[in-house]
Short mmCIF file of C-alpha atoms in Angstrom, two decimals:
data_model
loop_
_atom_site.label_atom_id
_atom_site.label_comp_id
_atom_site.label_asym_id
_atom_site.label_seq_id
_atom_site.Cartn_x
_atom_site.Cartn_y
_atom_site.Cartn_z
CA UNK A 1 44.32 -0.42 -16.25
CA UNK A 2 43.64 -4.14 -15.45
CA UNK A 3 41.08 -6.15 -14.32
CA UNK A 4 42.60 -7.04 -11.38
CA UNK A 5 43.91 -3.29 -10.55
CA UNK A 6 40.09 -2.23 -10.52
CA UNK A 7 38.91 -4.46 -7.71
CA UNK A 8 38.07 -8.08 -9.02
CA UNK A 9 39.28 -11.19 -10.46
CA UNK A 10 37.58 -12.63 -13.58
CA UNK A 11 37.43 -16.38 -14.05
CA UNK A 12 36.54 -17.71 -17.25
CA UNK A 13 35.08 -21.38 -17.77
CA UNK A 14 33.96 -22.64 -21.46
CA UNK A 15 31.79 -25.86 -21.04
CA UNK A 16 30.49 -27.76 -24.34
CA UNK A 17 27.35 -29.11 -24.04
CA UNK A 18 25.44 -31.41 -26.87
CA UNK A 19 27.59 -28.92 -29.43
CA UNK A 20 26.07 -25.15 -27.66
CA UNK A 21 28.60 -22.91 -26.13
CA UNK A 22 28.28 -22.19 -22.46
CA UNK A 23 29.97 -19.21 -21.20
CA UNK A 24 29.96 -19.09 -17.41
CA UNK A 25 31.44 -16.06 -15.72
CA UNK A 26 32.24 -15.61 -11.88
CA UNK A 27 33.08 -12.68 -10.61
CA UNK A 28 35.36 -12.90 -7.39
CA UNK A 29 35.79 -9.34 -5.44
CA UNK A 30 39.09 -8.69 -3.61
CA UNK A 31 38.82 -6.99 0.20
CA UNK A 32 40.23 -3.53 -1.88
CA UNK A 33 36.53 -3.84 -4.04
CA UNK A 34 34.43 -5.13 -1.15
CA UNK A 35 35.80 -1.95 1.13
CA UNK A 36 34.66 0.48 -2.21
CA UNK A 37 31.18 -1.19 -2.23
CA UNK A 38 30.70 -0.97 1.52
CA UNK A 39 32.20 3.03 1.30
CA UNK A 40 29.59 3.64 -1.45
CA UNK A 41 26.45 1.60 -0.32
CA UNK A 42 23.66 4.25 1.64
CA UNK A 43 23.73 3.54 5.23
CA UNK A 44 20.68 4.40 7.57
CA UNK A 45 20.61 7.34 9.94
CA UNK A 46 21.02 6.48 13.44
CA UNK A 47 17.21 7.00 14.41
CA UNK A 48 15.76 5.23 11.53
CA UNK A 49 17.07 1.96 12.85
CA UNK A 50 15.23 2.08 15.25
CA UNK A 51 11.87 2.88 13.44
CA UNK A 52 12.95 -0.33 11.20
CA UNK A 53 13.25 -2.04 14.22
CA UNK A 54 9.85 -0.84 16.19
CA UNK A 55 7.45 -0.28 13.43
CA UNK A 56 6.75 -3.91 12.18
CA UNK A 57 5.74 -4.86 15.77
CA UNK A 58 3.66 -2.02 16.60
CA UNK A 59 1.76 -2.09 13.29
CA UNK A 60 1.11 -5.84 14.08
CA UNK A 61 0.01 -5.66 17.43
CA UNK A 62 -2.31 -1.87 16.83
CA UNK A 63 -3.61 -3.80 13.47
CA UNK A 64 -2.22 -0.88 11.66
CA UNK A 65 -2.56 -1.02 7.88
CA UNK A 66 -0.24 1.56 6.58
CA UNK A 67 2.04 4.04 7.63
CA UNK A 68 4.39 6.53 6.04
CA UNK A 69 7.28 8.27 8.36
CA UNK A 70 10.12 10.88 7.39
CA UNK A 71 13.14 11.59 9.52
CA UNK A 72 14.78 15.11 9.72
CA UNK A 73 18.37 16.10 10.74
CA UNK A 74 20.46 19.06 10.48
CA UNK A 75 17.59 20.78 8.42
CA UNK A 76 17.59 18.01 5.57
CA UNK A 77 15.45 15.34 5.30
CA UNK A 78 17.40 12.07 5.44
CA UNK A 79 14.81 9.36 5.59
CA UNK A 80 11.21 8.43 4.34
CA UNK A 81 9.86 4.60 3.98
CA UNK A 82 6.41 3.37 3.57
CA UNK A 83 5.15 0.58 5.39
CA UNK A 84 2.20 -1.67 5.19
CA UNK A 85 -0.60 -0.90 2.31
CA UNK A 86 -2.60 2.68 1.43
CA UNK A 87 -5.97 0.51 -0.13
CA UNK A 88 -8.14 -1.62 1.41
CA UNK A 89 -7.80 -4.82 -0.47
CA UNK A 90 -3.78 -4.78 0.91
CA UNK A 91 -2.64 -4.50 -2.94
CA UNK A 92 -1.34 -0.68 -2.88
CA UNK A 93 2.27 -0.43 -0.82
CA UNK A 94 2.67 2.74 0.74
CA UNK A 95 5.70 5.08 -0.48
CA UNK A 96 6.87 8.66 1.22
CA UNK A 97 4.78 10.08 -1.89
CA UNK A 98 1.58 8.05 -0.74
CA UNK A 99 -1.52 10.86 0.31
CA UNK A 100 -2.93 10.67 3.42
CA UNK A 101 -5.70 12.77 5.28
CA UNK A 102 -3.75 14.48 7.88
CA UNK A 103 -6.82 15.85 9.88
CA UNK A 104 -5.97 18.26 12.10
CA UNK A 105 -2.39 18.62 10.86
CA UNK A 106 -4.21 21.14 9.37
CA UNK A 107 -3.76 23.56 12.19
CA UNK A 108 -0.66 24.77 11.85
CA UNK A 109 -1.03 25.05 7.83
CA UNK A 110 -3.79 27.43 9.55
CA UNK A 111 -1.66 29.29 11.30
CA UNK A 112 0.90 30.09 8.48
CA UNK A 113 -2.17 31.26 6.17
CA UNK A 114 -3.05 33.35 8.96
CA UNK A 115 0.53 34.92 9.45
CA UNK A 116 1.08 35.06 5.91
CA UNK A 117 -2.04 37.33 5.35
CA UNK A 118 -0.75 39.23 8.62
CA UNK A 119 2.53 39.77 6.67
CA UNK A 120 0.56 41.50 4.05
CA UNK A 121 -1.79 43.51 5.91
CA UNK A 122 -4.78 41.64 5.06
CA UNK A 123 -5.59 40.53 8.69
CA UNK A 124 -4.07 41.50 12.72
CA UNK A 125 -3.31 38.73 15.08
CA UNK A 126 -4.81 40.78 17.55
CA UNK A 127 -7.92 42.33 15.82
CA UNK A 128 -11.04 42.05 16.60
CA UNK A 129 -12.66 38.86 13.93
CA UNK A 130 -16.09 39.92 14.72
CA UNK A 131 -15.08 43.61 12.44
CA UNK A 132 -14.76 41.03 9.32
CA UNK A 133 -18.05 38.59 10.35
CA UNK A 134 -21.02 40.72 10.17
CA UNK A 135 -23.35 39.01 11.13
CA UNK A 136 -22.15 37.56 13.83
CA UNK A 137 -22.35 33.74 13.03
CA UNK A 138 -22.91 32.51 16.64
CA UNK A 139 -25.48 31.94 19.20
CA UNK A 140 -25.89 34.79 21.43
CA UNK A 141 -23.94 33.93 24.81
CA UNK A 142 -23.24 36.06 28.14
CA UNK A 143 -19.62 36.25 27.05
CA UNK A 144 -18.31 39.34 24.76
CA UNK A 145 -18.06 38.40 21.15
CA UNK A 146 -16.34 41.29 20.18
CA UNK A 147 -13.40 40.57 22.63
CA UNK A 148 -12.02 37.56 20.25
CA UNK A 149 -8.89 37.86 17.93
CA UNK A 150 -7.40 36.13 15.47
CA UNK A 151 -4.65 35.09 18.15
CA UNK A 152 -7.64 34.01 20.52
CA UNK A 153 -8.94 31.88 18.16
CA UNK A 154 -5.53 30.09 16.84
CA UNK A 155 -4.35 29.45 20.21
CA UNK A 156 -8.08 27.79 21.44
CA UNK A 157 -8.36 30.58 24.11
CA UNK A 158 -11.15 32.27 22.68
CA UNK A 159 -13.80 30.41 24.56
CA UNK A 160 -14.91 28.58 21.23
CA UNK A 161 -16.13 25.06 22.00
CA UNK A 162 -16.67 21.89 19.25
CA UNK A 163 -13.05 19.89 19.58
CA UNK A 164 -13.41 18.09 16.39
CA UNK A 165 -15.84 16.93 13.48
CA UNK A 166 -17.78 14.48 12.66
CA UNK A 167 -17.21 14.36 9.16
CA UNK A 168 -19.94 13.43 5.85
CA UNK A 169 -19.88 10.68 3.80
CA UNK A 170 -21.65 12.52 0.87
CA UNK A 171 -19.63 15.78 -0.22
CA UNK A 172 -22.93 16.72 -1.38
CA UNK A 173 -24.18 17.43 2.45
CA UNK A 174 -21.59 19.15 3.22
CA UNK A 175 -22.94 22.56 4.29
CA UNK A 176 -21.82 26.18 4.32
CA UNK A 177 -19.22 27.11 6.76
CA UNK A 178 -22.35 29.46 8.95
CA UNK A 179 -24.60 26.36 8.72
CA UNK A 180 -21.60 24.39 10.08
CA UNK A 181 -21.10 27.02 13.28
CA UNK A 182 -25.05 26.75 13.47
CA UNK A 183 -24.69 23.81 14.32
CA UNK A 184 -25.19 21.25 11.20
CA UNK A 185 -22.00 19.33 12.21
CA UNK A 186 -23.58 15.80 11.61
CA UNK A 187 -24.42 15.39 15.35
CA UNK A 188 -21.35 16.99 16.87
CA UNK A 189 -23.41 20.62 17.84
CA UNK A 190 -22.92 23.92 17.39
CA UNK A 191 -20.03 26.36 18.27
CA UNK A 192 -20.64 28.32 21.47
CA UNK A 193 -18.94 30.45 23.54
CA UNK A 194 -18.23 29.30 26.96
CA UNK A 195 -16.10 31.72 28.69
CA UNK A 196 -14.31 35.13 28.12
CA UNK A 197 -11.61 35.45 25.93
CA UNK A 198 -8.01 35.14 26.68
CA UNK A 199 -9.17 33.34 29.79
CA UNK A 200 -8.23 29.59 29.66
CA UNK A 201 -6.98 26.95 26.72
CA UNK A 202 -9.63 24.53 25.33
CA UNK A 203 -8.86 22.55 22.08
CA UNK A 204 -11.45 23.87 19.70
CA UNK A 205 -11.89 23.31 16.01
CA UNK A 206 -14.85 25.10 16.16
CA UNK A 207 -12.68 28.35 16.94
CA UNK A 208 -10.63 27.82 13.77
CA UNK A 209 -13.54 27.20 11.66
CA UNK A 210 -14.60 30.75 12.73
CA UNK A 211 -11.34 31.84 11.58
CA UNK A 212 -11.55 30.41 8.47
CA UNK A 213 -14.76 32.13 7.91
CA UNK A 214 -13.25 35.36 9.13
CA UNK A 215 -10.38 34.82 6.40
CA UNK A 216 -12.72 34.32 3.64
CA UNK A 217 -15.00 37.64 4.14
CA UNK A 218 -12.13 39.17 4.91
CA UNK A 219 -10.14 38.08 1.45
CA UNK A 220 -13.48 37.35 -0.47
CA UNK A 221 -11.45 34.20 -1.40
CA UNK A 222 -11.48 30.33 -0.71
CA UNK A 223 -9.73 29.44 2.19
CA UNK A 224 -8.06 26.24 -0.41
CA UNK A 225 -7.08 28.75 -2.55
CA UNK A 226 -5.38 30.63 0.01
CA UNK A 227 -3.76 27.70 1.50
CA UNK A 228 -2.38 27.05 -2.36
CA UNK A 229 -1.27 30.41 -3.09
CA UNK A 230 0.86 31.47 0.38
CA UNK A 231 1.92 27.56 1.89
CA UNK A 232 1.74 24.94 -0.73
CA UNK A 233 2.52 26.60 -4.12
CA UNK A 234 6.05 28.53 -2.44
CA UNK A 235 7.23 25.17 -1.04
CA UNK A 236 6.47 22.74 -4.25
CA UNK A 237 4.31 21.30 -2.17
CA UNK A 238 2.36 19.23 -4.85
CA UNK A 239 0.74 16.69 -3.49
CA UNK A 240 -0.76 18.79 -1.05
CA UNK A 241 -4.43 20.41 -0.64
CA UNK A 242 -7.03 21.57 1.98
CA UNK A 243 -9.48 21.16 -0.25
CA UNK A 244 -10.48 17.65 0.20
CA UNK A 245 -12.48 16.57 -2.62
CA UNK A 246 -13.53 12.93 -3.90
CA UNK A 247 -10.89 13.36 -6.90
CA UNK A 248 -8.22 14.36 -4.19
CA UNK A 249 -9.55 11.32 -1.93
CA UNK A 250 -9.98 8.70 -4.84
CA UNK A 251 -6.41 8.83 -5.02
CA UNK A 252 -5.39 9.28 -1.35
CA UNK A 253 -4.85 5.82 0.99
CA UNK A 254 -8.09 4.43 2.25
CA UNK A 255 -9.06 4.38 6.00
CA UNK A 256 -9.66 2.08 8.54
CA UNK A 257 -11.00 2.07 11.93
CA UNK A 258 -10.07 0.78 15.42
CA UNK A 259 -10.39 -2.77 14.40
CA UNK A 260 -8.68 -2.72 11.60
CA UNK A 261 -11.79 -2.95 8.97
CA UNK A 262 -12.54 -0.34 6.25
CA UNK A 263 -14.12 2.93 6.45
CA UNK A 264 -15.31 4.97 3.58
CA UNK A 265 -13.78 8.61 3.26
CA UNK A 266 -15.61 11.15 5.52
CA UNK A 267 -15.79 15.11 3.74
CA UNK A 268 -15.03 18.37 6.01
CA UNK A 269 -16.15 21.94 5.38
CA UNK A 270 -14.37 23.10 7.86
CA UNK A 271 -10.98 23.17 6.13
CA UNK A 272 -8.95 25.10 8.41
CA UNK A 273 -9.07 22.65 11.22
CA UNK A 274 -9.81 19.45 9.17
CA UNK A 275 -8.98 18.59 5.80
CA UNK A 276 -5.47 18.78 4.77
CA UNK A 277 -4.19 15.92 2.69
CA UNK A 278 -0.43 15.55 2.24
CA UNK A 279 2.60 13.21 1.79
CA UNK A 280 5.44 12.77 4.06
CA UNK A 281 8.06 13.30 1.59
CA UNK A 282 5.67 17.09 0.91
CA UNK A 283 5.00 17.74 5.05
CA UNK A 284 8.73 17.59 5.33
CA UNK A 285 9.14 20.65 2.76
CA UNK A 286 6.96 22.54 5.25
CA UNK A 287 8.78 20.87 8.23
CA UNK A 288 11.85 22.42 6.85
CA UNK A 289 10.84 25.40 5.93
CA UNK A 290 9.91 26.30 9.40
CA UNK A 291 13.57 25.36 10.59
CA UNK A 292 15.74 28.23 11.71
CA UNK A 293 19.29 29.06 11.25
CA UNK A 294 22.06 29.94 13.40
CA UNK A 295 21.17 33.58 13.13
CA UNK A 296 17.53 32.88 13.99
CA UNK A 297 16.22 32.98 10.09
CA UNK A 298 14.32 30.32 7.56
CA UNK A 299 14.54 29.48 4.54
CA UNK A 300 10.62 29.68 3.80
CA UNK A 301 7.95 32.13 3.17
CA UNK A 302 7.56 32.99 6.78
CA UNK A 303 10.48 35.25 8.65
CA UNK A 304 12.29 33.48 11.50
CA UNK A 305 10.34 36.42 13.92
CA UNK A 306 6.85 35.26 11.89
CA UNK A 307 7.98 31.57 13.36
CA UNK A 308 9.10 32.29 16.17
CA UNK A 309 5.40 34.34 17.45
CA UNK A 310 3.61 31.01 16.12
CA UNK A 311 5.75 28.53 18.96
CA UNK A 312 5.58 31.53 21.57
CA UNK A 313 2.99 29.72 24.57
CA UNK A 314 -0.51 31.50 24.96
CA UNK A 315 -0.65 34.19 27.77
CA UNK A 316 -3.94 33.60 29.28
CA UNK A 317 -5.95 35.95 31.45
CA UNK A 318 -6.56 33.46 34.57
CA UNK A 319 -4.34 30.58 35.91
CA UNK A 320 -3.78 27.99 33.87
CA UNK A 321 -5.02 24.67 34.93
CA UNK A 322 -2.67 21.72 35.81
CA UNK A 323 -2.23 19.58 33.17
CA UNK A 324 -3.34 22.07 30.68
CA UNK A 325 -1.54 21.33 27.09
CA UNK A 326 1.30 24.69 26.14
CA UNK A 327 0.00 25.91 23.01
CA UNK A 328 0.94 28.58 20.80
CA UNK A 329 -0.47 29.51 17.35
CA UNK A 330 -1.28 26.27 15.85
CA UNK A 331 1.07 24.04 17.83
CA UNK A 332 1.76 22.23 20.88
CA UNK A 333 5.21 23.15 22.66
CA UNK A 334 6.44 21.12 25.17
CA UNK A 335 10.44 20.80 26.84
CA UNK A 336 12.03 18.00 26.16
CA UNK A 337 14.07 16.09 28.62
CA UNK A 338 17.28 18.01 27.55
CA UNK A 339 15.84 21.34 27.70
CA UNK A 340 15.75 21.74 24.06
CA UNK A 341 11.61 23.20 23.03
CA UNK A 342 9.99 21.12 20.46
CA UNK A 343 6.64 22.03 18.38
CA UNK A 344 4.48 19.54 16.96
CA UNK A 345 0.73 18.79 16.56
CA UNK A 346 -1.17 15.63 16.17
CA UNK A 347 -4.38 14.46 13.93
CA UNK A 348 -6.79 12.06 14.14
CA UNK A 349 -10.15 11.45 12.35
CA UNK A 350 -13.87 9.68 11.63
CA UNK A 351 -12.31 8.21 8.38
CA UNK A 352 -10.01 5.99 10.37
CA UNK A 353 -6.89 8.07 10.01
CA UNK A 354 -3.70 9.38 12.63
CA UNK A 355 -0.80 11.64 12.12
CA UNK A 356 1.46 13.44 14.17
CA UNK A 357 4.74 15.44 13.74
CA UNK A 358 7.20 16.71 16.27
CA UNK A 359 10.02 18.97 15.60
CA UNK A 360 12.87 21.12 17.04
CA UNK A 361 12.77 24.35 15.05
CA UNK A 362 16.34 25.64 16.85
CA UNK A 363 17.93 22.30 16.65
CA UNK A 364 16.55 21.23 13.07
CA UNK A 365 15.43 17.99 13.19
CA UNK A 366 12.58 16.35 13.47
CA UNK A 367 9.69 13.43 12.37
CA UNK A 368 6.45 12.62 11.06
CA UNK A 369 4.50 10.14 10.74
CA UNK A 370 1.02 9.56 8.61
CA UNK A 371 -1.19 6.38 9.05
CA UNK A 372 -4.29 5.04 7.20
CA UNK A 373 -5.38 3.61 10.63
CA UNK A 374 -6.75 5.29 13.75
CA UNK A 375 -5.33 2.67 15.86
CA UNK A 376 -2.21 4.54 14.61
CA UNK A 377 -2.32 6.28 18.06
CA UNK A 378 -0.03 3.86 18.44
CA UNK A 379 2.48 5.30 16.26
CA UNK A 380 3.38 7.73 19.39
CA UNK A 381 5.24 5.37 20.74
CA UNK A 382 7.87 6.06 17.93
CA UNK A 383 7.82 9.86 17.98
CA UNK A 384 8.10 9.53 22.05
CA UNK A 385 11.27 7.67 20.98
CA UNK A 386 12.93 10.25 18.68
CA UNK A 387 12.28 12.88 21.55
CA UNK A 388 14.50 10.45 23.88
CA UNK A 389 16.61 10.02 21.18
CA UNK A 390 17.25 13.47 20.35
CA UNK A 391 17.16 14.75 24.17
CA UNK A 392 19.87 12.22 24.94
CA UNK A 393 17.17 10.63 27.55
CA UNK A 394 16.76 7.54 28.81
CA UNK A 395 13.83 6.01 26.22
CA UNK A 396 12.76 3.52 28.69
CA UNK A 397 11.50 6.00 31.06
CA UNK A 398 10.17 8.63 28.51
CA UNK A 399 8.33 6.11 26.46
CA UNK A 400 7.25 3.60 29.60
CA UNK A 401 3.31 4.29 29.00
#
């Protein structure tokens, strides 16, 4: 075969120059080799354009330092990019495979421990937790303790209060998981109960770090372990822990806060609500693994029934109040403009990180996004997007705040 046949046209010059040979060589491509190069070069999916397109202008104007997004279609994950820096000094790019505190990401890992340890008989959604937590960890209350379930407490209707933590910046302080529903939460309070269970939705990590306690009597076992052994380990998730240590953090991106400057690393004992660190390229193994098939089945540890009770909304005992978030077992549901149900959950932290992820189990697709920054709340504006974008909605008016 010649030169020519295969696509180009070699032209060959020899130039003498004070007695040194100079071969020059130019390579001219013909429209057949130019349409072979354009067939084989990687073209973006549809969506990530339009993060290329959005995501240097909202990191600029939010001061956001780093972010790390992965785009999901048909079940397959088809895009992940870094953008901006994971360290402080602006040095580090970030890559899909950059670590990131996710914060309370960590809920619906939660919830798939839980279910997994329902799947082997360890625990019942709708047992009683205060059989496994003798003695009873909280402040007495007029409301019945004994009444709360592991569903209660991973769908925030078990009248647990404490949204969020506070965080340490010594992992030396951190204190036992009772101290921590005592009340040694670094100023935040302690967990109380506030009203009956079953009766009404309020976001509570205190509620799932009662859970978490519940899990480890009940298994005799760290809750990291756990986590390891039925989520991370079956999905190669390597670069994924709830454990949260300063080896896992020296190597993890480094926060920063509203205005942009450096924070230092915060520590969580409260695991179950708090402390997962993870990669976008290793959240979309979990992402997909909680994608169904046409006949209603996953590919993951979890059975497409086990899903399908986690994204089922909380029934609660009195009328739900308007405006009230749709929550199931460790993530938000809401309709999108098509009809179609998406799950997601979002994260944001004291150590001056955001994250959020938003998928369509039925449909497969999905994003996520992680963020050194907690001016990364910003970063909404691109997952409000892909829910336009995949509902077929006008963007304009689904994104306008």
């Amino acid at each position: 075969m010649s030169i020519e046949s295969r696509g180009a046209r070699i032209i060959r010059a020899l130039f003498t120059r004070a007695g040194a040979a100079l071969l020059v060589v130019v390579v001219v491509a013909t429209p057949a080799a130019q349409a072979f190069a354009a067939k084989r070069a990687p073209s973006l999916p549809p969506f990530a354009e339009v993060i290329e397109r959005e995501m240097p202008a909202i990191m600029k104007s939010a001061n956001i330092k780093g972010v790390a997004v992965a785009l999901l279609v048909d079940g397959e994950l088809v895009y992940a990019k870094g953008f901006g820096f994971a360290d402080h000094d602006g040095k580090l790019p970030v890559t899909p495979d950059t670590v990131f505190s996710a914060a309370s990401l960590s809920k619906p890992i939660a919830a798939w421990v839980a279910m997994r340890l329902v799947d082997e008989g360890v625990i019942a959604l709708d047992e009683p937790v205060a059989d496994t937590l003798s003695p009873w960890p909280l402040a007495g209350s007029a409301f019945d303790y004994h009444a709360i379930t592991f569903r209660h407490l991973l769908s925030h209707t078990a009248g647990t209060t404490l949204g969020g933590y506070q965080g340490w910046l010594d992992f030396n302080e951190l204190p036992s998981l009772e101290e921590s529903l005592a009340g040694k939460t670094n100023g935040r309070g302690a967990v109380e109960l506030f009203a009956p269970a079953g009766s009404q939705f309020q976001y509570s990590g205190g509620g799932y770090t009662l859970m978490q306690l519940a899990i480890e009597r009940t298994t005799r076992r760290r809750y990291s372990d756990l986590a390891d052994e039925l989520v991370f380990q079956p999905l190669h998730m390597r670069h994924t822990s709830v454990a949260m240590t300063p080896a896992i953090m020296a190597h993890a991106a480094q926060g920063h806060g509203d205005d942009g400057n450096p924070v230092p690393s915060r520590y969580y004992v409260e695991q179950a609500p708090s402390t997962l660190t993870t990669t976008v390229n290793d959240f979309a193994k979990w992402m997909i693994a909680g994608m169904v098939d046409n006949d209603g089945e996953s590919k993951g540890p979890l059975s497409g029934e086990e899903l399908a009770q986690l994204r089922e909304a909380a029934t609660l005992t009195s009328q739900r109040a308007p405006g009230d978030a749709i929550y199931g077992l460790g993530h938000f549901i809401e309709r999108l403009g098509d009809g179609s149900t998406a799950v997601g959950h979002d994260g944001r932290n004291q150590a001056g990180f955001r994250a959020k992820f938003l998928m369509r189990p039925e449909q497969r697709d999905g994003i996520v996004f992680l963020s050194n920054s907690r001016s990364g709340l910003a970063l909404d504006r691109i997952v409000c997007l892909w829910g336009a974008d995949a509902a077929h909605v006008d963007a304009a008016t689904a994104c306008s705040k």
